PDB file of C-alpha atoms in Angstrom:
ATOM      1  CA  UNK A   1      17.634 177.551 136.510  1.00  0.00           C
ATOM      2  CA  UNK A   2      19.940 175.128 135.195  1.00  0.00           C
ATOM      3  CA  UNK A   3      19.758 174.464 130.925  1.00  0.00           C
ATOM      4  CA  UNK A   4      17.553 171.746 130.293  1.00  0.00           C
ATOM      5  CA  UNK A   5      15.563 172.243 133.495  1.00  0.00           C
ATOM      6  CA  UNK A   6      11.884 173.461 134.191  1.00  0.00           C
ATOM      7  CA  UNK A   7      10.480 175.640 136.720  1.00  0.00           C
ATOM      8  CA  UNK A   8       8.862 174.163 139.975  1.00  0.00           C
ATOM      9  CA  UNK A   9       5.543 175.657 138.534  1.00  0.00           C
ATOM     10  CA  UNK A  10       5.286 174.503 135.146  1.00  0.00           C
ATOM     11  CA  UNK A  11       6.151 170.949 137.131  1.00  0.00           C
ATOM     12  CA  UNK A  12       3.700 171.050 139.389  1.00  0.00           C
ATOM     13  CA  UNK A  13       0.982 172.584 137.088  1.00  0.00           C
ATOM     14  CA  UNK A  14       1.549 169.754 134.614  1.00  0.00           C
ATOM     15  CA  UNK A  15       1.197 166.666 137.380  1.00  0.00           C
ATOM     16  CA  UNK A  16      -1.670 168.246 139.522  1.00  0.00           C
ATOM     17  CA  UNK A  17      -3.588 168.518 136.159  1.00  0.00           C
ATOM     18  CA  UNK A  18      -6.845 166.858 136.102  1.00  0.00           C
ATOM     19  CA  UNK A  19      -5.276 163.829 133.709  1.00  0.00           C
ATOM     20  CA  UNK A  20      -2.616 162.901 135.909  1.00  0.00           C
ATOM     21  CA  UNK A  21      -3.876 163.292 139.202  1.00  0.00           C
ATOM     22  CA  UNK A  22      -5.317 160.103 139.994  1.00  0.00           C
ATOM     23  CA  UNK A  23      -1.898 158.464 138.969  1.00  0.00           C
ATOM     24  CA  UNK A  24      -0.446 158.829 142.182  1.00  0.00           C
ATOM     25  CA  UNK A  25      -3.520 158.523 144.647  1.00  0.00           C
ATOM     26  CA  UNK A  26      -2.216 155.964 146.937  1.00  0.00           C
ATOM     27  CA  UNK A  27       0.975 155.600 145.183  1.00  0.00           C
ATOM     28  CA  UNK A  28       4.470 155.224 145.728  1.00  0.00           C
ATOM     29  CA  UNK A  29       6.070 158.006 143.712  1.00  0.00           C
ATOM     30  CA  UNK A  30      10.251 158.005 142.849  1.00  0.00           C
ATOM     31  CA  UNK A  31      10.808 161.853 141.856  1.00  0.00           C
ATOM     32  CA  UNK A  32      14.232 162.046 140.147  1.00  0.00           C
ATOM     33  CA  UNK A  33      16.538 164.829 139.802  1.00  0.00           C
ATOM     34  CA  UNK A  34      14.496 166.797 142.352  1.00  0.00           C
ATOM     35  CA  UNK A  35      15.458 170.573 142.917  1.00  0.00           C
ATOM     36  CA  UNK A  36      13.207 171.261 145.682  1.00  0.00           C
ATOM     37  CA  UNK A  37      10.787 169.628 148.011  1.00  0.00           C
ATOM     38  CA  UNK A  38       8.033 171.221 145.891  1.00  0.00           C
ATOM     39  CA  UNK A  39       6.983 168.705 144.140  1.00  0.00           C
ATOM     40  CA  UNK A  40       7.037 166.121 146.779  1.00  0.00           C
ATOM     41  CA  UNK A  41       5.465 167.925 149.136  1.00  0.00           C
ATOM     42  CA  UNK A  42       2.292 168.207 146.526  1.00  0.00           C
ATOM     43  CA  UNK A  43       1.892 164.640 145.459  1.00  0.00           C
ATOM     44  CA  UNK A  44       1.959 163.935 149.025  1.00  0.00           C
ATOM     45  CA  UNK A  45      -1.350 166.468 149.661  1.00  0.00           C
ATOM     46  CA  UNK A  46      -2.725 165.198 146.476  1.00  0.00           C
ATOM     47  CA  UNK A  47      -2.827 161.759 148.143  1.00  0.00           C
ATOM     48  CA  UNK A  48       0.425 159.952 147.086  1.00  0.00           C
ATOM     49  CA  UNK A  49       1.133 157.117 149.579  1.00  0.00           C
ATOM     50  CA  UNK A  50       5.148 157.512 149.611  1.00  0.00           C
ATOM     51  CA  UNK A  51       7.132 159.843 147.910  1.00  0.00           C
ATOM     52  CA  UNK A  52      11.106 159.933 147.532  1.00  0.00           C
ATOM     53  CA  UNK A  53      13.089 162.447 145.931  1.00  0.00           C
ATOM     54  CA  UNK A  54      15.972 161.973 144.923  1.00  0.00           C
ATOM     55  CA  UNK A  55      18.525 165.339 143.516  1.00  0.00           C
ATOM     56  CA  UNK A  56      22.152 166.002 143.923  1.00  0.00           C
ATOM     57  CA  UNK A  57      21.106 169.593 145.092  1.00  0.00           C
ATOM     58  CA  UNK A  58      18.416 168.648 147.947  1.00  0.00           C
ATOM     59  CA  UNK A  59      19.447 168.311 151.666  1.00  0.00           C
ATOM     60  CA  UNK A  60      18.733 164.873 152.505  1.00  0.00           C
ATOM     61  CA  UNK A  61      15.547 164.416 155.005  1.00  0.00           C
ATOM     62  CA  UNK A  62      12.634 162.148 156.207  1.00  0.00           C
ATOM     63  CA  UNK A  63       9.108 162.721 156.357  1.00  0.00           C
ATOM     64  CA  UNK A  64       5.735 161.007 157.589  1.00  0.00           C
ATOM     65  CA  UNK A  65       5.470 159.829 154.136  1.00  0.00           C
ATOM     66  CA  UNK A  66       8.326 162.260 152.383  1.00  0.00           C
ATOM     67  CA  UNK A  67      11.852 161.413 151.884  1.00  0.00           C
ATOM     68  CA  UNK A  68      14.542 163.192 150.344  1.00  0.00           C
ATOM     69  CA  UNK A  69      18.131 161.771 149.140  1.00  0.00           C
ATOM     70  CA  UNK A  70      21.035 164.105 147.992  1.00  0.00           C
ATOM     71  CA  UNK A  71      22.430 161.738 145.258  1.00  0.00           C
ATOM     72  CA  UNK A  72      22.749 161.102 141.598  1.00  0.00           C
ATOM     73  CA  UNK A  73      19.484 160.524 140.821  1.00  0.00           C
ATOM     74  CA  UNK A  74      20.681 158.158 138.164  1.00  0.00           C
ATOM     75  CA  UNK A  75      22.638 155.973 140.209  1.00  0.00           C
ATOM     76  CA  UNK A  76      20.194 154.843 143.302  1.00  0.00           C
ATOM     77  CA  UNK A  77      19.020 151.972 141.804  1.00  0.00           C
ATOM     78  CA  UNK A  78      21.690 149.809 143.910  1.00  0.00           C
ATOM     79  CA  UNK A  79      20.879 151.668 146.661  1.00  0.00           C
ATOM     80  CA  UNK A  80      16.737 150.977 146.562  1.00  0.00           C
ATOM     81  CA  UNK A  81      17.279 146.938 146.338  1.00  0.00           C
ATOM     82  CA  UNK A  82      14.284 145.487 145.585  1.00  0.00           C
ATOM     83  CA  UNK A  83      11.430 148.125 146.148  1.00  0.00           C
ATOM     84  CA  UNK A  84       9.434 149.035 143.275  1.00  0.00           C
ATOM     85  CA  UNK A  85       7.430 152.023 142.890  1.00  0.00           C
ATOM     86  CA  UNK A  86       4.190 152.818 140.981  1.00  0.00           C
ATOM     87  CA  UNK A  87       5.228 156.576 139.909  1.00  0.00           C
ATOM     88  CA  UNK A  88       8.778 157.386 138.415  1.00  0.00           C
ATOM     89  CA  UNK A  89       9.170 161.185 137.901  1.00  0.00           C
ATOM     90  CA  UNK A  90      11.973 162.629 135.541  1.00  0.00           C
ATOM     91  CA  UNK A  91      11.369 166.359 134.643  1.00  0.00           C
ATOM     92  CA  UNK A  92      13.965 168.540 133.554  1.00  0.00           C
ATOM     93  CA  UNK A  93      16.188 165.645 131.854  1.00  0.00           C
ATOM     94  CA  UNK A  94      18.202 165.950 129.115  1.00  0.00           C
ATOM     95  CA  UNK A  95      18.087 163.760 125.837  1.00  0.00           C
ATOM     96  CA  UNK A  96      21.513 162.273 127.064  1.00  0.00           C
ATOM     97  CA  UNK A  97      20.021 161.603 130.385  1.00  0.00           C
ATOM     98  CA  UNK A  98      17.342 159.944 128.887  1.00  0.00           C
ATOM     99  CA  UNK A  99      18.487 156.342 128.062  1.00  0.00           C
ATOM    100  CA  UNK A 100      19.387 155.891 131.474  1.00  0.00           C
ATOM    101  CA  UNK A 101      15.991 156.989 132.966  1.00  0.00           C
ATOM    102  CA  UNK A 102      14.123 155.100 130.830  1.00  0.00           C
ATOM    103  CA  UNK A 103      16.475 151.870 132.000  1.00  0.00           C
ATOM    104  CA  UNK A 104      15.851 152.809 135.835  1.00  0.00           C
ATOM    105  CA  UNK A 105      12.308 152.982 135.196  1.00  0.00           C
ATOM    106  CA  UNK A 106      12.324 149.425 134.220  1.00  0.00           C
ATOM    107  CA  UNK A 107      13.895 148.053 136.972  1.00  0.00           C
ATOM    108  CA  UNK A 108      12.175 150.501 139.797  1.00  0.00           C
ATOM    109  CA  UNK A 109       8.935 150.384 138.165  1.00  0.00           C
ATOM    110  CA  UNK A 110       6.183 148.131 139.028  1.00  0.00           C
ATOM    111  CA  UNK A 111       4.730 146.140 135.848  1.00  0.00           C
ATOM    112  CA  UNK A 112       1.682 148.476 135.673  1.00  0.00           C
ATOM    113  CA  UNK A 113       3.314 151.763 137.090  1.00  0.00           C
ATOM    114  CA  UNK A 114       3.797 154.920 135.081  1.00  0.00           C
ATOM    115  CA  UNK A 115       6.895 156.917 133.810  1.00  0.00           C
ATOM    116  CA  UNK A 116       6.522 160.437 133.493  1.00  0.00           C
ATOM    117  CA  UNK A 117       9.046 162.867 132.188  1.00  0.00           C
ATOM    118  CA  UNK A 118       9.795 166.007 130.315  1.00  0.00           C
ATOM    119  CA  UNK A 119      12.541 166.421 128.310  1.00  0.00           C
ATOM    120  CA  UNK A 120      12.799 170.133 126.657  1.00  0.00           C
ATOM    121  CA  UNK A 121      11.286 170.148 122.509  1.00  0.00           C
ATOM    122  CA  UNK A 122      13.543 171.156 120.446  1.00  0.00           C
ATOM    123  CA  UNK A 123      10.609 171.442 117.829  1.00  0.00           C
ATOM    124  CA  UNK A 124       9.958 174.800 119.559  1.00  0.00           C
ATOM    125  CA  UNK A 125      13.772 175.977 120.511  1.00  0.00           C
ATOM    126  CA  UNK A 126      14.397 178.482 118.188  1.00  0.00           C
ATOM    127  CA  UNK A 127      17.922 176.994 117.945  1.00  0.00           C
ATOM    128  CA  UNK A 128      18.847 173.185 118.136  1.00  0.00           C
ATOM    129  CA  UNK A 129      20.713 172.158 120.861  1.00  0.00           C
ATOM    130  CA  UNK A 130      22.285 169.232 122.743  1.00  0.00           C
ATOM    131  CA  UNK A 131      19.513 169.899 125.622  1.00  0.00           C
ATOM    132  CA  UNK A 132      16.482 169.490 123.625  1.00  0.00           C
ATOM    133  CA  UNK A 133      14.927 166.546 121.847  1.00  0.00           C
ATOM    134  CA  UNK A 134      12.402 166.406 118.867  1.00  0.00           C
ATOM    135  CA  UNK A 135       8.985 165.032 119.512  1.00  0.00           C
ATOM    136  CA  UNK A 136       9.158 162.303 117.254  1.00  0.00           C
ATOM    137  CA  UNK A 137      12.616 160.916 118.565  1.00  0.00           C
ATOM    138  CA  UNK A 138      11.593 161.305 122.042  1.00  0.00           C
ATOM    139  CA  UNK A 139       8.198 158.855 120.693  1.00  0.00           C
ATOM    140  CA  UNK A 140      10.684 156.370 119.250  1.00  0.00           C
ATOM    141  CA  UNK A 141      12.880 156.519 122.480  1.00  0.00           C
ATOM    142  CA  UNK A 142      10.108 156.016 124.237  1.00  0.00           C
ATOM    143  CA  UNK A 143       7.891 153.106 122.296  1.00  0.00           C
ATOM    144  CA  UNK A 144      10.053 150.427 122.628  1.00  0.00           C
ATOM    145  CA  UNK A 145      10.180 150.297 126.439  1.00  0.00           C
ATOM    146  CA  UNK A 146       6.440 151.015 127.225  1.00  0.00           C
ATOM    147  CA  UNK A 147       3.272 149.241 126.249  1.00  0.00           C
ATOM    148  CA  UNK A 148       1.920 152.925 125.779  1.00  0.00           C
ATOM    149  CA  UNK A 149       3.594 156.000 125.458  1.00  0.00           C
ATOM    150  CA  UNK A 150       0.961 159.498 125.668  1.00  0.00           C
ATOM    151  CA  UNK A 151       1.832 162.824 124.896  1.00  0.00           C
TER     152      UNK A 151
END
């Protein structure tokens, strides 16, 4: 597993929980930096209406309602023209990956979707490091792009 990454599993276990499961009920779900078809391949049980994923390690493919892209998941915005999704998905980033999620979110995103990520605490790293992010800076990277950020 790549630094900065997160297992399938803890993924999976953290959007099938009971909180977040309704979020993608009928949606249209952008997973970015994708590993596997995992993930995709659950929201789409779970009830998502349309899921892409989108990883520069996954082997590009096209499902009833799955699709997968092999491409720099930050740089598919051109690529999607107009459509808009109700889910973006960002697990596994990296504080310096950040910024440019959260700016892909707002153009992909529809005005009342959802951005989820995970970005690796470095309030629980027993060292610091360039791959992890404090809880309170990821909060104040956060804030000023959504009308509510949860933790």
């Amino acid at each position: 597993m790549a630094p900065g990454s997160f297992s399938v599993d803890s993924a999976l276990s953290l959007l099938t929980s009971v909180y977040l499961r309704e979020a993608w009920r009928g949606a249209t779900v952008l997973e970015l930096f994708a590993s596997s078809t995992a993930l995709s391949e659950r929201l789409v049980e779970e009830g998502a209406a349309r899921v892409l994923s989108v990883g520069a390690q996954l082997a590009s493919g096209k499902g009833e309602r799955a699709e997968r892209w092999s491409a720099d998941p930050l740089s598919v915005a051109e690529r999607l023209g107009p459509e808009r999704f109700s889910v973006i998905i960002a697990l596994g980033i990296t504080p310096q990956q950040l910024p440019r999620a959260v700016a892909m979110s707002k153009k992909l995103l529809q005005p009342d979707g959802i951005f989820v990520t995970a970005v690796r605490s470095s309030d629980r790293a027993p060292q610091k490091s360039d791959l992890a992010i404090s809880y309170y800076k990821l909060v104040d990277e956060l804030e000023p792009h959504y009308r509510t950020v949860q933790m």
